[in-house]
Short mmCIF file of C-alpha atoms in Angstrom, two decimals:
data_model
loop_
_atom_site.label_atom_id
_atom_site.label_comp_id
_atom_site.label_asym_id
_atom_site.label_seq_id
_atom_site.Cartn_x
_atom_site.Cartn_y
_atom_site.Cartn_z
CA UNK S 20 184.13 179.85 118.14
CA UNK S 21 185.22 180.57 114.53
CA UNK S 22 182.52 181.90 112.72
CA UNK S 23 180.88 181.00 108.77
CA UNK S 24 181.81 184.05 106.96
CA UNK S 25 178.58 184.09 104.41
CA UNK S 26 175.67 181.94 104.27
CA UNK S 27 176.98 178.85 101.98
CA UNK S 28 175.02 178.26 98.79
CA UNK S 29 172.98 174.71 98.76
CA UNK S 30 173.40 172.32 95.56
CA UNK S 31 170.55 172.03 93.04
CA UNK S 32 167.63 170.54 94.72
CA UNK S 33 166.33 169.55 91.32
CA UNK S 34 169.09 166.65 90.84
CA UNK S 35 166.86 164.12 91.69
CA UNK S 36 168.02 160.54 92.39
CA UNK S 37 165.33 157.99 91.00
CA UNK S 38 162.04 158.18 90.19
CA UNK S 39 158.94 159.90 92.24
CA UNK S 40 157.15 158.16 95.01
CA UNK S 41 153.63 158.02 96.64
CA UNK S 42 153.64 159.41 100.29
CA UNK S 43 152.74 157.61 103.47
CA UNK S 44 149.42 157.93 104.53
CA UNK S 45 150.80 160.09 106.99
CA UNK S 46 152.46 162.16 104.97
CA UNK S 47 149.42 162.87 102.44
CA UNK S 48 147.31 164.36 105.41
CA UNK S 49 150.15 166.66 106.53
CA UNK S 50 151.33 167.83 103.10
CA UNK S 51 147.33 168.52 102.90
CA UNK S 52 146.88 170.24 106.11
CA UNK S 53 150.19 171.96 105.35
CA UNK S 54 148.57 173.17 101.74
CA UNK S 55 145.14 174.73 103.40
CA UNK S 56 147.19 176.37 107.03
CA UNK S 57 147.10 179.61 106.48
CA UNK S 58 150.49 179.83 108.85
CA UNK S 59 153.80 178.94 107.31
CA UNK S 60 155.18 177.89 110.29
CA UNK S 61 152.39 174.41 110.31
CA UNK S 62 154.37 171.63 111.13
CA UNK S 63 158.00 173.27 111.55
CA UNK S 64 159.78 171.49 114.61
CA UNK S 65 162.33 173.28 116.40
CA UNK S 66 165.02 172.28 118.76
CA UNK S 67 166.60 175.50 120.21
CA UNK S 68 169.47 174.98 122.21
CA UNK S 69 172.37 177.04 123.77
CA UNK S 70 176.27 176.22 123.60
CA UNK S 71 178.71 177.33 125.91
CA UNK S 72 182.17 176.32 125.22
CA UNK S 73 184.65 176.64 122.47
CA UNK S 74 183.09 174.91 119.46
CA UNK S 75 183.92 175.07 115.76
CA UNK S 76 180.97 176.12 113.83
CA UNK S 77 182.75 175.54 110.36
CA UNK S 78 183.12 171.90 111.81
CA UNK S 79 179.12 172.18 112.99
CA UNK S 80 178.04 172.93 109.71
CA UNK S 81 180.28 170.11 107.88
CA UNK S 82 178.78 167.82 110.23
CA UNK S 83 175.34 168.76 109.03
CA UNK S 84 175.99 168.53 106.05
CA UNK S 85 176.99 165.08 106.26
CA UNK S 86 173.90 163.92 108.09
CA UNK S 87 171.76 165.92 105.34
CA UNK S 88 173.88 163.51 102.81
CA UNK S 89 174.00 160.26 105.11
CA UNK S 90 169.62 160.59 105.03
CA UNK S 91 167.61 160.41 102.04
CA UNK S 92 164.39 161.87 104.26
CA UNK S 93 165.99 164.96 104.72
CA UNK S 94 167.01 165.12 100.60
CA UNK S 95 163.81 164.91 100.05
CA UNK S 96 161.27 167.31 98.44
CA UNK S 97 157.39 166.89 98.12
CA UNK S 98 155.56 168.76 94.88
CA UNK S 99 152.30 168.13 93.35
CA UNK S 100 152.33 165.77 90.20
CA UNK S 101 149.41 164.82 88.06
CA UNK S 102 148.78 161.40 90.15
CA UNK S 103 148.69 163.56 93.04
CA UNK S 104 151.87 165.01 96.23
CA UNK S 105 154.44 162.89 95.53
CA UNK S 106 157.75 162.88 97.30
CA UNK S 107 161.52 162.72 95.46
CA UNK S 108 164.74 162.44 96.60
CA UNK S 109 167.31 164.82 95.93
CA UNK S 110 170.77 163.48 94.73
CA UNK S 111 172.85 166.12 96.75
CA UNK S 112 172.07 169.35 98.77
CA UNK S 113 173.95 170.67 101.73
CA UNK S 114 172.20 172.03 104.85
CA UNK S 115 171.79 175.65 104.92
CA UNK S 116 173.51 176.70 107.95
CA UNK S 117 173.21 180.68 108.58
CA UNK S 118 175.66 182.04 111.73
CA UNK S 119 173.77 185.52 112.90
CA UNK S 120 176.11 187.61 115.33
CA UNK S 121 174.59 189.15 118.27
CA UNK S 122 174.15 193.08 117.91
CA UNK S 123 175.78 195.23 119.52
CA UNK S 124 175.04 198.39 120.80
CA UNK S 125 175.97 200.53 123.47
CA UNK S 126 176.07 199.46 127.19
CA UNK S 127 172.93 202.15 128.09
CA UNK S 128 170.63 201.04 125.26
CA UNK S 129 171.79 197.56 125.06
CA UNK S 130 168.66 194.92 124.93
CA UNK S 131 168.23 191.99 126.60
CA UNK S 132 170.14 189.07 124.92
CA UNK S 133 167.52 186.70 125.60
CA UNK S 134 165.06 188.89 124.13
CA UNK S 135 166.83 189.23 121.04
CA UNK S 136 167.73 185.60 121.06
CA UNK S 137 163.87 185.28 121.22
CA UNK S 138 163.04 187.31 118.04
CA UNK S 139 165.56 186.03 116.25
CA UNK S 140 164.23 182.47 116.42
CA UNK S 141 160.56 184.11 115.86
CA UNK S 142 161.95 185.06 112.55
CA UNK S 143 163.26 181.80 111.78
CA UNK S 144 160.40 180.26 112.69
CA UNK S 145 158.48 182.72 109.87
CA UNK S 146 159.97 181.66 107.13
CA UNK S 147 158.57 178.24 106.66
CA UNK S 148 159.39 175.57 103.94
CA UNK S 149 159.80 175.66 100.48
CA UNK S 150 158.78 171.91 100.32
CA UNK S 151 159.61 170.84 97.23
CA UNK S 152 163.08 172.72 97.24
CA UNK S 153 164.91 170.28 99.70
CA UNK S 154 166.24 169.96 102.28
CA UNK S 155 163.60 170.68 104.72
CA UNK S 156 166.30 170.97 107.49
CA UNK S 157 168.15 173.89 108.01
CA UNK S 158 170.37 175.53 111.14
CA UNK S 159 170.88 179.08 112.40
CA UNK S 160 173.25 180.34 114.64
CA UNK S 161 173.27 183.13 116.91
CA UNK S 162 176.95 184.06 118.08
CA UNK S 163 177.37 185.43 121.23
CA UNK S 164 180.82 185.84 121.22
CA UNK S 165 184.00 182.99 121.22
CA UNK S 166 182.47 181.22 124.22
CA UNK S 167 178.72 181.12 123.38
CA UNK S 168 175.91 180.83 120.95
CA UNK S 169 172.36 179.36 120.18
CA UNK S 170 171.41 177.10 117.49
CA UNK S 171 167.64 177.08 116.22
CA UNK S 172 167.54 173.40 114.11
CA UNK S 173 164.46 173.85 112.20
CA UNK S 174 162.50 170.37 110.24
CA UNK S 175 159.44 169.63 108.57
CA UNK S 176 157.41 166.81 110.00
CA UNK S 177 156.40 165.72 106.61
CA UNK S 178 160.62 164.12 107.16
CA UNK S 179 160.66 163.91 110.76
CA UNK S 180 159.21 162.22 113.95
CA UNK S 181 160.34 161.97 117.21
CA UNK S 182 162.27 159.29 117.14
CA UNK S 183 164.17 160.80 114.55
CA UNK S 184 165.69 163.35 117.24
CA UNK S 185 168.01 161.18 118.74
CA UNK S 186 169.13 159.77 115.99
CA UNK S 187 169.96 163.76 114.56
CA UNK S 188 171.59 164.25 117.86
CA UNK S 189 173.88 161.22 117.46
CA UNK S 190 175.02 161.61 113.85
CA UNK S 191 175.97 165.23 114.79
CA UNK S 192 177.45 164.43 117.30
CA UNK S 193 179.51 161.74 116.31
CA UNK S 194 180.74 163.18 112.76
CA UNK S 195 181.72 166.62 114.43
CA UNK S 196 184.25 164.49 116.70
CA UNK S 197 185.12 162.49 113.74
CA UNK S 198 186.05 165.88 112.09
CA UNK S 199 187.88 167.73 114.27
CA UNK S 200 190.29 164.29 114.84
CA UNK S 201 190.48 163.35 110.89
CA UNK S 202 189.62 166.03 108.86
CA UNK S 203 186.39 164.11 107.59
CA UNK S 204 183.34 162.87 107.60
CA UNK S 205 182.30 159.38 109.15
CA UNK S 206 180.20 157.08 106.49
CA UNK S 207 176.29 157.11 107.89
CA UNK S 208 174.77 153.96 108.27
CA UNK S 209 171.47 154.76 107.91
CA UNK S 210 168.56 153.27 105.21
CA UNK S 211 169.83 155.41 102.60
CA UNK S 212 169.11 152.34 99.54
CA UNK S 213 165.51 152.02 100.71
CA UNK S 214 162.53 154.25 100.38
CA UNK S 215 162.50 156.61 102.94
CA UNK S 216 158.60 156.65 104.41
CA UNK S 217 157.14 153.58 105.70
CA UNK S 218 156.68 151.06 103.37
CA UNK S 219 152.83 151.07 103.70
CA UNK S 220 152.62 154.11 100.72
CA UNK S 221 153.67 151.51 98.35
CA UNK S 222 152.44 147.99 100.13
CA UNK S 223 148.46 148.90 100.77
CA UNK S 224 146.66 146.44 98.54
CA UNK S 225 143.08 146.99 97.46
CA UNK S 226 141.69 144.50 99.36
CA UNK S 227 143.77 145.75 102.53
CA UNK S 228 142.64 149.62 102.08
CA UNK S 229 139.26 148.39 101.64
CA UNK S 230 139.06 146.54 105.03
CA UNK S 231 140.60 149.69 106.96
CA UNK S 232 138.27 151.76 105.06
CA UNK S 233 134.89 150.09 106.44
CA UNK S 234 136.76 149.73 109.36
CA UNK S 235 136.91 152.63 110.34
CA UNK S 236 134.13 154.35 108.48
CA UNK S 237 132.04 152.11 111.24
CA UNK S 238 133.99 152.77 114.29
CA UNK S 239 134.24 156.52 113.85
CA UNK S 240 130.72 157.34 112.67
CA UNK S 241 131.65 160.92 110.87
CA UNK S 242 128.55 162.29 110.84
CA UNK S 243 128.79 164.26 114.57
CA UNK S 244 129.07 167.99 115.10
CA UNK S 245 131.25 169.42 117.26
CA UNK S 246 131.48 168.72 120.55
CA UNK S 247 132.91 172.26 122.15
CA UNK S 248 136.04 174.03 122.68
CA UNK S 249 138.17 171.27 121.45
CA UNK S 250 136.50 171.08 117.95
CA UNK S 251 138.26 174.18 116.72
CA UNK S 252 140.67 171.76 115.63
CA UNK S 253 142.45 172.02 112.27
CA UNK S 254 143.70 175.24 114.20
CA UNK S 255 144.63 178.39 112.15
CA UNK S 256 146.15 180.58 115.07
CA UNK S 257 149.31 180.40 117.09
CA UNK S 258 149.66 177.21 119.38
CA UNK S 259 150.12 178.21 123.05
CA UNK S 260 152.36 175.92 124.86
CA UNK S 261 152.43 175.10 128.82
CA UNK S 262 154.32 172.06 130.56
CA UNK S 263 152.03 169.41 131.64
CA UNK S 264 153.45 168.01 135.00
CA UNK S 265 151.07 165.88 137.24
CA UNK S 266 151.89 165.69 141.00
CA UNK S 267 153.22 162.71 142.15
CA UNK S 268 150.15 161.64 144.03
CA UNK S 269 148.25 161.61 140.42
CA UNK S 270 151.30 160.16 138.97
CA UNK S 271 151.26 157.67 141.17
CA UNK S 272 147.34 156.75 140.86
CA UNK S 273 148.14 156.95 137.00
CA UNK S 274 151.29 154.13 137.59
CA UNK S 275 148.91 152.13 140.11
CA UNK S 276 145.72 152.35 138.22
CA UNK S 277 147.75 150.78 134.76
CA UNK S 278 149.30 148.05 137.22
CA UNK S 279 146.17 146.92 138.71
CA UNK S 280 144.20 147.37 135.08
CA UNK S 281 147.10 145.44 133.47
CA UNK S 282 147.56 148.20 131.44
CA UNK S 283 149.45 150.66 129.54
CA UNK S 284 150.32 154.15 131.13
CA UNK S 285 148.84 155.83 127.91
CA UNK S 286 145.66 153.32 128.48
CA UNK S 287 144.65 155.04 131.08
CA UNK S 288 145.67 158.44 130.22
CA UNK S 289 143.56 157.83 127.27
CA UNK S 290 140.34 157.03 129.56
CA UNK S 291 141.17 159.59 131.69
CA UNK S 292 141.68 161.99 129.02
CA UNK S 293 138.15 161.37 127.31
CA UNK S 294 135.99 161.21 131.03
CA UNK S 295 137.51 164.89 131.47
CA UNK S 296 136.56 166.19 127.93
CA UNK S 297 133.34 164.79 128.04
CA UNK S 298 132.54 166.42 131.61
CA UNK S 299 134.01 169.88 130.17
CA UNK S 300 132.70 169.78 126.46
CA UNK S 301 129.00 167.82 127.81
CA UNK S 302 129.71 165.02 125.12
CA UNK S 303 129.50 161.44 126.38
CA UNK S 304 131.81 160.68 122.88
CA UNK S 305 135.27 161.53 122.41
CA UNK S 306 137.71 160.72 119.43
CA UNK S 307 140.99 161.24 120.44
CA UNK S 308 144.37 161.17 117.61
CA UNK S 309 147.21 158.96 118.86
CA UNK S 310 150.37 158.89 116.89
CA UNK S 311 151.59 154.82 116.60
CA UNK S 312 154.88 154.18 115.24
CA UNK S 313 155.76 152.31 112.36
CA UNK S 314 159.03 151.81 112.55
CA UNK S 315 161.06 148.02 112.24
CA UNK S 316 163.96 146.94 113.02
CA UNK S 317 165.27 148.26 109.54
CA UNK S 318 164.41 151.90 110.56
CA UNK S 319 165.92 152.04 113.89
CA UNK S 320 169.03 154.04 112.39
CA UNK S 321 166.97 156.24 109.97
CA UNK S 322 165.59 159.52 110.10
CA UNK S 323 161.94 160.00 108.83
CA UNK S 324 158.32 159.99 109.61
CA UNK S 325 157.57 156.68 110.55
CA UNK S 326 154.12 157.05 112.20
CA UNK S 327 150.75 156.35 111.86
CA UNK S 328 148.08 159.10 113.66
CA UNK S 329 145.10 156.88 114.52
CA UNK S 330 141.41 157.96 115.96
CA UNK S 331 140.31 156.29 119.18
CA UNK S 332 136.94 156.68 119.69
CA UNK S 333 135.91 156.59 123.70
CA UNK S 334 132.35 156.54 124.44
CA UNK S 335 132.13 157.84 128.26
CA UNK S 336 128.97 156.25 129.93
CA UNK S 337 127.68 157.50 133.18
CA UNK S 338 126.71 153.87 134.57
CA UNK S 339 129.95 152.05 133.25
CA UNK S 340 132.79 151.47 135.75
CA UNK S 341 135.95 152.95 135.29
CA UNK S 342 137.78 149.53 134.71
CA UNK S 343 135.27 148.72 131.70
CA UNK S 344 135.94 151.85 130.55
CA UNK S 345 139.80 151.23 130.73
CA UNK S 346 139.17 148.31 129.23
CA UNK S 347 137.23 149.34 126.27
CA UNK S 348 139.74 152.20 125.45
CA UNK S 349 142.52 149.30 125.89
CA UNK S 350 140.34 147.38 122.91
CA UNK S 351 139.81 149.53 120.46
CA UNK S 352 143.23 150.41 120.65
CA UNK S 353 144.41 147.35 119.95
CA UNK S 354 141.92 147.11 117.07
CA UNK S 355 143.19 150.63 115.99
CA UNK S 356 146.79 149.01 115.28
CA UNK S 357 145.09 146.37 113.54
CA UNK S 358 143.85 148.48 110.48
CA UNK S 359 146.40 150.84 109.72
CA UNK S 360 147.13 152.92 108.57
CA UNK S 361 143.86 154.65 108.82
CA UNK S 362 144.30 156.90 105.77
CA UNK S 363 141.82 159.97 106.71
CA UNK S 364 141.40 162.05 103.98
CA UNK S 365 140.54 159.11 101.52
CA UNK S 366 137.89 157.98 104.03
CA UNK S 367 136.67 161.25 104.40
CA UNK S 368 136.03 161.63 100.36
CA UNK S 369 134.22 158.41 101.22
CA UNK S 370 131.61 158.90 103.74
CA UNK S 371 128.82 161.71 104.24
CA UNK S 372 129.09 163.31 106.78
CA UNK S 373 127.53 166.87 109.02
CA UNK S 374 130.67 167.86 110.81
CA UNK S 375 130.44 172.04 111.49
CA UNK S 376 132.83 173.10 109.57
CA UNK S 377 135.26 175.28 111.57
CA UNK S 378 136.14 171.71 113.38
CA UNK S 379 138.53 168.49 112.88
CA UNK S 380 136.37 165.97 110.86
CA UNK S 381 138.06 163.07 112.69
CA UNK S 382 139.07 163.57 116.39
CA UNK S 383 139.15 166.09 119.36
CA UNK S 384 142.28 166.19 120.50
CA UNK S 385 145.66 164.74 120.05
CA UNK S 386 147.66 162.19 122.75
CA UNK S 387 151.21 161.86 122.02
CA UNK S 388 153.42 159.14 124.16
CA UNK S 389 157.08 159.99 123.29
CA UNK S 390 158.27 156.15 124.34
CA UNK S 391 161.73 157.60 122.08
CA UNK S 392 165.57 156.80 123.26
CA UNK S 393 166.57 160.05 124.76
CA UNK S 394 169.84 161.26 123.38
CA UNK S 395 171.40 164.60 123.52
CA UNK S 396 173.98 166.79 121.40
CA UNK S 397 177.14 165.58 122.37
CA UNK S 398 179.89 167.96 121.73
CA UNK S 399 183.98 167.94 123.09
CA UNK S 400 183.95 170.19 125.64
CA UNK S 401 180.85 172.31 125.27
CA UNK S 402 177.88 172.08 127.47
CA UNK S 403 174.47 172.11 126.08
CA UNK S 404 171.37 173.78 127.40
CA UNK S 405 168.13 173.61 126.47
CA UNK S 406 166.22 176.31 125.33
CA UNK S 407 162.29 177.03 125.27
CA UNK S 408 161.01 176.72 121.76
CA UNK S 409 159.98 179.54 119.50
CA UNK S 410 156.22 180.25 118.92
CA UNK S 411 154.64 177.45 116.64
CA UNK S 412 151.63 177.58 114.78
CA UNK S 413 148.63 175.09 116.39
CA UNK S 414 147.98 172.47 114.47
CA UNK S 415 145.27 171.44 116.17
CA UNK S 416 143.19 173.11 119.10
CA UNK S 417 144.29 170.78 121.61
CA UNK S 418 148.08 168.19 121.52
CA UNK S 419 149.06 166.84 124.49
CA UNK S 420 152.34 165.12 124.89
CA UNK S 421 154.13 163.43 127.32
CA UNK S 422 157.35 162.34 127.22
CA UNK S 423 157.88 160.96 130.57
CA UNK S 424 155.60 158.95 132.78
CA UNK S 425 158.47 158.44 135.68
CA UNK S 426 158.61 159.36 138.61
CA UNK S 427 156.25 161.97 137.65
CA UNK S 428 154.13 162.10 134.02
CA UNK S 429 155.21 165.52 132.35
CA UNK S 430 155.25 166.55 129.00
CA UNK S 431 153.27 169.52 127.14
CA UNK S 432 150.25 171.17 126.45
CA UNK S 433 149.65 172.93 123.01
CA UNK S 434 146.21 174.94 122.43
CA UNK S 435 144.95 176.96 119.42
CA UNK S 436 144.84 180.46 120.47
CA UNK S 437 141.46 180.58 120.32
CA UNK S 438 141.17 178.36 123.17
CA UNK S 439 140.41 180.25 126.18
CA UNK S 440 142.65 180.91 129.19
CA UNK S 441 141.73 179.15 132.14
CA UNK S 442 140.55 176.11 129.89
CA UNK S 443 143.96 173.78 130.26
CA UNK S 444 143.70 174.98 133.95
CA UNK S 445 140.76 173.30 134.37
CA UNK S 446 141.62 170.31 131.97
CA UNK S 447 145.18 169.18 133.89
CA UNK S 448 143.44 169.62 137.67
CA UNK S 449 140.76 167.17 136.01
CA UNK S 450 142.98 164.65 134.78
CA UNK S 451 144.38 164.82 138.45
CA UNK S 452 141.19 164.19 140.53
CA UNK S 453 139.52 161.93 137.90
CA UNK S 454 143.12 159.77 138.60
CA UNK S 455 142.62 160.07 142.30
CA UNK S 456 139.01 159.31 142.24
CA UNK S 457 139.46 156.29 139.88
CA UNK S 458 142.69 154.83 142.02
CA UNK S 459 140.14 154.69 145.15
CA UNK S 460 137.75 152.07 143.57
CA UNK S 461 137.82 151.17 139.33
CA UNK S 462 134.46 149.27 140.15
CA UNK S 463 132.75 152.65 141.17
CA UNK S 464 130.65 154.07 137.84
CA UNK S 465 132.17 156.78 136.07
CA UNK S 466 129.16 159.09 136.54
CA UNK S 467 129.86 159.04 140.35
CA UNK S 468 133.69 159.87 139.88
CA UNK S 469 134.71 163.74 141.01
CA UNK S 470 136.67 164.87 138.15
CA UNK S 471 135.35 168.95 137.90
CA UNK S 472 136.42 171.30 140.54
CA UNK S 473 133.98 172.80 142.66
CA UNK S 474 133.95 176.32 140.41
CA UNK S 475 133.10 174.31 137.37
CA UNK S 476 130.56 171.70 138.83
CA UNK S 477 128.64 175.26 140.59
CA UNK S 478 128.73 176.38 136.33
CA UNK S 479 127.50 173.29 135.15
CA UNK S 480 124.78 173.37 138.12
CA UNK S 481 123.70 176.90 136.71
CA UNK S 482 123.27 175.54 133.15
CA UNK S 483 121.10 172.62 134.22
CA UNK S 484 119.00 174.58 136.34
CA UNK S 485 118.28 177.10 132.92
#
C-alpha cells in the first residue's frame, strides 16, 4: 500500500456554483434536529470497512475525489440565511482523505489492533460536521502495514440516504480501476445539472402544503403525552446498537402472514410492531416514522437524500382482528404516500398541542425497510470486510431497520441510552410470538393474541392488581 504523505488541503468551500436553495422537507427537520443535538456526531453515517490486499491509497483518494466532483450533494453546504437553512453548492472541493498509521510499540506492551482500530474511529466519529464548509464526506485510513488497512467513510444524512451507498460503492469502485489502467478519472454520470434534493423543496404549492397540512394535523392528533419508554425520542445520548434477526419460524409467519393478507412484508411488521409497543408502553395508539423514498427514474444514478420520513398512526384495539388491523395499517399507509411530504416542523408551529416535553412530538419509534440494490466496494485484488460501526449518537430512542426480509428478516436495533437493558429483549421476543400467534388465525382479536412473555404478563398482572 503506498501511503498519503500529509493530509491534502481541500479547495475553497466558499466558491459557490449558483444561487442558494430551499431544503427538502426532509432536510429542514434534520438540519433542525442537527442544530438543537447536543452530540456532534447526530446524523453522521459511517461505513467502516477493512482491506486486505495491495491497494493504492494515492489512487483511493483520487477516486474520491472524483466522486466528491462527479455529485453536487456531496459539494454541498447548508448555512442559515435570512429566509431561513438554505443549502448551496460548492463549485469545487476535494474529499479530505487522512491515512493514520498504526502505532507501534513494543511486542510486550503492544495493544490490541482492533482496539486501537476501535478508538480511532471513535475519534473520527467526534468530530462531526462543519455543515456549511462542504463536503460533508470525508475518509480516514488506518494503515496496518503494505497488506492491510481500515477505512472509516464518514457522511451527513442531510446529503445521503441509503440508496446512495451503492451508488458510492460503485463510483469508487469503478474510477479507482479506471485509474490505475489510464492515469484518470472516468466522467460521472450522475444528476450533476439538476438540483440535488428532491424536487418537492421547490414544487410544494400553497394549495398542495395546505392539503398535507390538515391532513395530517387530523390524522396525527398532536395533542398526546407520552406513551412510555419509547417517548424519550429526540434522543440526546449515545445510540446502542444490536442486530435484529428473527428465527426462521417468525420469519416465516412474517412471509406467510403478508401472502395471505396480500400484503407488504413491512405491512405487517408495521402492525406487529405497534400491537407489541402498545402491550409494553400500555397505549392502545402508536405513531410510528417510516422513511418513503422519493426517488425517480432521474435519481437512480445520484447520490442524495431522497426520502420522505412519514408518521403512521396505528390505533391497536383489543376487539379488532389482526387482519383489520393489517389492513388499517396497510391504509393509512397508502394515504401517508398520498400527502407528502409531511413537512413536521411547519405543522408543528401550526397546531397546539400537550406533548411532555422530553419526548418526539410526532411518532414513537422509527421503521426503516432498506428495499436498496446491494453493492459492495469493488477493488482489483483486495478483499473487503466489513467492519462493526463506531458508536453513533441516537437520534431517536428507538430505529429499527431491516435490510433483509429473506430467508430470515434481520437488520438492526438502535436505542437511546437511556433506554433500559432488557427492554429490546423483550421487544424482538414480542415481535416473534405476536407473528406466531397472528400466523395461527388473523380472524382471532388482537386482545386474545400472546405477544408478552410470561415474566412480563406476571408484571403487568402485579400492576393491575395495585
Amino acid at each position: 500500500m503506498s501511503q498519503l504523505p500529509t493530509p491534502r488541503r481541500a479547495l475553497d468551500p466558499h466558491a459557490t456554483h449558483g444561487p442558494p436553495l430551499p431544503l427538502s422537507a426532509e432536510q429542514r427537520g434534520i438540519w433542525l434536529h442537527t442544530q438543537t443535538h447536543v452530540d456532534a456526531r447526530a446524523y453522521v453515517l459511517p461505513i467502516a470497512l477493512r482491506l486486505i490486499g495491495p491497494i493504492d491509497l494515492r489512487v483511493l483518494a483520487e477516486a474520491f475525489d472524483d466522486v466528491v466532483r462527479g455529485h453536487q450533494s456531496l459539494r454541498t453546504g447548508f448555512r442559515l440565511a435570512d429566509e431561513g437553512p438554505v443549502r448551496q453548492v460548492s463549485d469545487a472541493c476535494r474529499c479530505p482523505f487522512v491515512v493514520t498509521p498504526l502505532p507501534t510499540s513494543g511486542a510486550e506492551d503492544a495493544e490490541d489492533p482492533d482496539e486501537v482500530s476501535r478508538r480511532w474511529m471513535s475519534d473520527a466519529m467526534a468530530a462531526g460536521f462543519q455543515l456549511d464548509r462542504p463536503p460533508l464526506i470525508r475518509v480516514g485510513v488506518l494503515q496496518y502495514g503494505p497488506q492491510q488497512a481500515d477505512l472509516l467513510i464518514l457522511i451527513h444524512h442531510l446529503v445521503f440516504d441509503g440508496w446512495s451507498a451503492s451508488i458510492l460503492f460503485r463510483d469508487v469502485s469503478r474510477a479507482y480501476r479506471t485509474i490505475c489502467a489510464t492515469g484518470s478519472a472516468p466522467a460521472i454520470n450522475a444528476t450533476a445539472d439538476q438540483p440535488l434534493a428532491p424536487r418537492n423543496a421547490e414544487g410544494i404549492t400553497p394549495e398542495l402544503r395546505e392539503r398535507n397540512r390538515h391532513y395530517w394535523t387530523n390524522i396525527l392528533r398532536l395533542d398526546r403525552s407520552g406513551s412510555g419508554v419509547v417517548h424519550a425520542s429526540l434522543a440526546t445520548g449515545s445510540a446502542k446498537s444490536r442486530p435484529l434477526l428473527l428465527t426462521k419460524a417468525a420469519s416465516a409467519a412474517v412471509h406467510g402472514l403478508a401472502e395471505q393478507l396480500e400484503t407488504s412484508e413491512f405491512v405487517v411488521v408495521a402492525a406487529l410492531l405497534a400491537l407489541v409497543l402498545s402491550r409494553l408502553t400500555h397505549h392502545d395508539r402508536i405513531v410510528l416514522g417510516y422513511p418513503a423514498t422519493a426517488r425517480d427514474l432521474a435519481d437512480e444514478n445520484a447520490i442524495g437524500l431522497f426520502t420522505d420520513t412519514l408518521a403512521l398512526p396505528v390505533h391497536v384495539i383489543d376487539s379488532q382482528s389482526f387482519q383489520d388491523l393489517v389492513n388499517a395499517v396497510e391504509t393509512d399507509h397508502f394515504d401517508g404516500l398520498d400527502h407528502r411530504p409531511m413537512e413536521a416542523d411547519r405543522i408543528l408551529r401550526a397546531t397546539p398541542r400537550t406533548h411532555a416535553g422530553d419526548g418526539h412530538p410526532v411518532f414513537d419509534a422509527l421503521l426503516a425497510f432498506q428495499n436498496v440494490p446491494k453493492v459492495a466496494l469493488d477493488l482489483p485484488n483486495v478483499r473487503v470486510e466489513q467492519l462493526p460501526d463506531p458508536e453513533r449518537a441516537a437520534e431517536f430512542a428507538l430505529t429499527i431497520t431491516v435490510d433483509e426480509v429473506t430467508p430470515a428478516l434481520r437488520g438492526r436495533i438502535d436505542t437511546d441510552s437511556a433506554v433500559p437493558d432488557g427492554y429490546v429483549d423483550r421487544l424482538v421476543t414480542g415481535l416473534a410470538t405476536a407473528a406466531a400467534a397472528a400466523a395461527v388465525d388473523v380472524g382471532r382479536p388482537v386482545g386474545d393474541l400472546v405477544v408478552l412473555g410470561e415474566p412480563d404478563r406476571r408484571l403487568l398482572a402485579r400492576v393491575n392488581d395495585t
